[in-house]
Amino acid sequence: WREDNGVPPELIHDTVQFWLKTYDWRAEEARLNELPRFETPFEVDDGFGTLDIHFVHSTSSVADATQLLFLHGWPGSFMEIIKGLPLLNKAGFHVVAPSLPGYGFSSYTDKAGFDIRQHAE
């Protein structure tokens, strides 16, 4: 790797060192396990079968709270909303944050041709 390729060797070295010596997977795992996480089967049209869709459902204690669907981008994750959940719940929102098919803890189809139309279902 060289800088003219876009990645300086020092950055690669520092990143590897961070993952080896600093990053604490068990702390992240504990944080994930604190979330109200669920899975539900979802049948996709056009023969793509049933996908298990993972989602976080964080509820508000506010009476008549509004439902809010948070969809992550590509390449993203439901984890993008974690810091915002307490604020949104306090402001009166029930938040549902799914992992898109093939991301995070959601399954994906083996059939070719799965595209944005099936994601939109």
mmCIF file of C-alpha atoms in Angstrom:
data_model
loop_
_atom_site.group_PDB
_atom_site.id
_atom_site.type_symbol
_atom_site.label_atom_id
_atom_site.label_comp_id
_atom_site.label_asym_id
_atom_site.label_seq_id
_atom_site.Cartn_x
_atom_site.Cartn_y
_atom_site.Cartn_z
ATOM 1 C CA TRP A 1 0.000 0.000 0.000
ATOM 2 C CA ARG A 2 1.222 3.450 -0.844
ATOM 3 C CA GLU A 3 -0.203 6.915 -0.302
ATOM 4 C CA ASP A 4 -0.846 7.423 -4.006
ATOM 5 C CA ASN A 5 -3.218 4.443 -3.675
ATOM 6 C CA GLY A 6 -5.090 6.399 -1.011
ATOM 7 C CA VAL A 7 -4.070 4.536 2.153
ATOM 8 C CA PRO A 8 -0.877 5.556 3.939
ATOM 9 C CA PRO A 9 0.967 2.629 5.567
ATOM 10 C CA GLU A 10 0.844 4.427 8.931
ATOM 11 C CA LEU A 11 -2.952 4.439 8.819
ATOM 12 C CA ILE A 12 -3.068 0.692 8.151
ATOM 13 C CA HIS A 13 -0.594 0.090 10.988
ATOM 14 C CA ASP A 14 -2.482 2.314 13.431
ATOM 15 C CA THR A 15 -5.804 0.702 12.526
ATOM 16 C CA VAL A 16 -4.456 -2.810 13.052
ATOM 17 C CA GLN A 17 -2.924 -1.770 16.376
ATOM 18 C CA PHE A 18 -6.234 -0.273 17.509
ATOM 19 C CA TRP A 19 -8.094 -3.515 16.734
ATOM 20 C CA LEU A 20 -5.408 -5.642 18.388
ATOM 21 C CA LYS A 21 -4.776 -3.596 21.525
ATOM 22 C CA THR A 22 -7.560 -1.091 22.173
ATOM 23 C CA TYR A 23 -10.893 -2.215 20.726
ATOM 24 C CA ASP A 24 -13.005 -4.086 23.258
ATOM 25 C CA TRP A 25 -15.427 -6.401 21.471
ATOM 26 C CA ARG A 26 -16.914 -7.633 24.761
ATOM 27 C CA ALA A 27 -17.879 -4.058 25.701
ATOM 28 C CA GLU A 28 -19.587 -3.628 22.316
ATOM 29 C CA GLU A 29 -21.299 -6.982 22.699
ATOM 30 C CA ALA A 30 -22.609 -5.972 26.138
ATOM 31 C CA ARG A 31 -23.903 -2.694 24.689
ATOM 32 C CA LEU A 32 -25.725 -4.575 21.920
ATOM 33 C CA ASN A 33 -27.244 -6.993 24.400
ATOM 34 C CA GLU A 34 -28.788 -4.104 26.350
ATOM 35 C CA LEU A 35 -30.915 -3.133 23.345
ATOM 36 C CA PRO A 36 -34.484 -4.391 22.870
ATOM 37 C CA ARG A 37 -33.648 -6.528 19.808
ATOM 38 C CA PHE A 38 -36.022 -8.834 17.937
ATOM 39 C CA GLU A 39 -36.287 -10.875 14.743
ATOM 40 C CA THR A 40 -39.336 -11.551 12.624
ATOM 41 C CA PRO A 41 -39.804 -13.679 9.490
ATOM 42 C CA PHE A 42 -40.719 -11.692 6.394
ATOM 43 C CA GLU A 43 -41.943 -13.285 3.182
ATOM 44 C CA VAL A 44 -40.530 -11.581 0.073
ATOM 45 C CA ASP A 45 -42.447 -11.752 -3.219
ATOM 46 C CA ASP A 46 -41.058 -13.118 -6.505
ATOM 47 C CA GLY A 47 -39.718 -16.329 -4.958
ATOM 48 C CA PHE A 48 -37.050 -14.790 -2.754
ATOM 49 C CA GLY A 49 -38.327 -16.754 0.226
ATOM 50 C CA THR A 50 -38.592 -15.849 3.866
ATOM 51 C CA LEU A 51 -35.979 -13.577 5.412
ATOM 52 C CA ASP A 52 -35.403 -13.203 9.133
ATOM 53 C CA ILE A 53 -35.361 -9.446 9.712
ATOM 54 C CA HIS A 54 -33.659 -8.165 12.843
ATOM 55 C CA PHE A 55 -34.809 -4.920 14.447
ATOM 56 C CA VAL A 56 -34.529 -2.769 17.542
ATOM 57 C CA HIS A 57 -37.837 -1.591 19.027
ATOM 58 C CA SER A 58 -37.326 1.079 21.667
ATOM 59 C CA THR A 59 -40.519 2.404 23.212
ATOM 60 C CA SER A 60 -41.329 5.767 24.730
ATOM 61 C CA SER A 61 -43.074 6.236 28.052
ATOM 62 C CA VAL A 62 -44.893 9.271 26.601
ATOM 63 C CA ALA A 63 -48.627 8.701 26.161
ATOM 64 C CA ASP A 64 -49.697 8.578 22.496
ATOM 65 C CA ALA A 65 -46.075 8.399 21.305
ATOM 66 C CA THR A 66 -45.477 8.519 17.553
ATOM 67 C CA GLN A 67 -43.968 5.584 15.675
ATOM 68 C CA LEU A 68 -40.648 6.383 13.994
ATOM 69 C CA LEU A 69 -39.036 4.030 11.477
ATOM 70 C CA PHE A 70 -35.275 4.495 11.235
ATOM 71 C CA LEU A 71 -33.690 2.955 8.136
ATOM 72 C CA HIS A 72 -29.917 2.891 7.926
ATOM 73 C CA GLY A 73 -28.021 3.623 4.755
ATOM 74 C CA TRP A 74 -25.479 1.565 2.872
ATOM 75 C CA PRO A 75 -23.146 0.409 4.243
ATOM 76 C CA GLY A 76 -24.768 1.159 7.551
ATOM 77 C CA SER A 77 -26.270 -0.440 10.582
ATOM 78 C CA PHE A 78 -29.078 -0.111 13.085
ATOM 79 C CA MET A 79 -26.317 0.950 15.481
ATOM 80 C CA GLU A 80 -26.334 4.415 13.895
ATOM 81 C CA ILE A 81 -29.405 5.271 15.997
ATOM 82 C CA ILE A 82 -28.288 3.859 19.361
ATOM 83 C CA LYS A 83 -27.133 7.180 20.827
ATOM 84 C CA GLY A 84 -30.335 8.863 19.687
ATOM 85 C CA LEU A 85 -32.771 6.320 21.147
ATOM 86 C CA PRO A 86 -33.037 7.865 24.644
ATOM 87 C CA LEU A 87 -33.560 11.348 23.200
ATOM 88 C CA LEU A 88 -36.168 10.174 20.702
ATOM 89 C CA ASN A 89 -37.998 8.105 23.319
ATOM 90 C CA LYS A 90 -38.017 11.067 25.718
ATOM 91 C CA ALA A 91 -39.359 13.302 22.922
ATOM 92 C CA GLY A 92 -42.313 10.937 22.418
ATOM 93 C CA PHE A 93 -41.197 8.500 19.722
ATOM 94 C CA HIS A 94 -41.379 4.723 19.638
ATOM 95 C CA VAL A 95 -38.388 3.833 17.448
ATOM 96 C CA VAL A 96 -38.169 0.794 15.182
ATOM 97 C CA ALA A 97 -34.740 0.364 13.587
ATOM 98 C CA PRO A 98 -34.412 -2.730 11.381
ATOM 99 C CA SER A 99 -31.267 -4.202 9.920
ATOM 100 C CA LEU A 100 -31.799 -4.220 6.175
ATOM 101 C CA PRO A 101 -31.674 -7.653 4.506
ATOM 102 C CA GLY A 102 -28.101 -8.903 4.428
ATOM 103 C CA TYR A 103 -26.880 -6.442 7.079
ATOM 104 C CA GLY A 104 -26.271 -6.821 10.778
ATOM 105 C CA PHE A 105 -28.341 -9.677 12.118
ATOM 106 C CA SER A 106 -30.811 -9.928 9.205
ATOM 107 C CA SER A 107 -30.635 -12.817 6.763
ATOM 108 C CA TYR A 108 -30.358 -12.553 2.989
ATOM 109 C CA THR A 109 -31.675 -14.556 0.058
ATOM 110 C CA ASP A 110 -29.640 -17.011 -1.986
ATOM 111 C CA LYS A 111 -31.616 -16.149 -5.127
ATOM 112 C CA ALA A 112 -30.020 -13.721 -7.590
ATOM 113 C CA GLY A 113 -31.824 -10.500 -8.499
ATOM 114 C CA PHE A 114 -32.736 -9.200 -5.047
ATOM 115 C CA ASP A 115 -32.662 -5.421 -5.501
ATOM 116 C CA ILE A 116 -34.153 -2.159 -4.236
ATOM 117 C CA ARG A 117 -37.689 -3.270 -5.108
ATOM 118 C CA GLN A 118 -37.453 -6.164 -2.671
ATOM 119 C CA HIS A 119 -35.753 -3.972 -0.069
ATOM 120 C CA ALA A 120 -38.690 -1.577 -0.354
ATOM 121 C CA GLU A 121 -41.160 -4.348 0.461
#
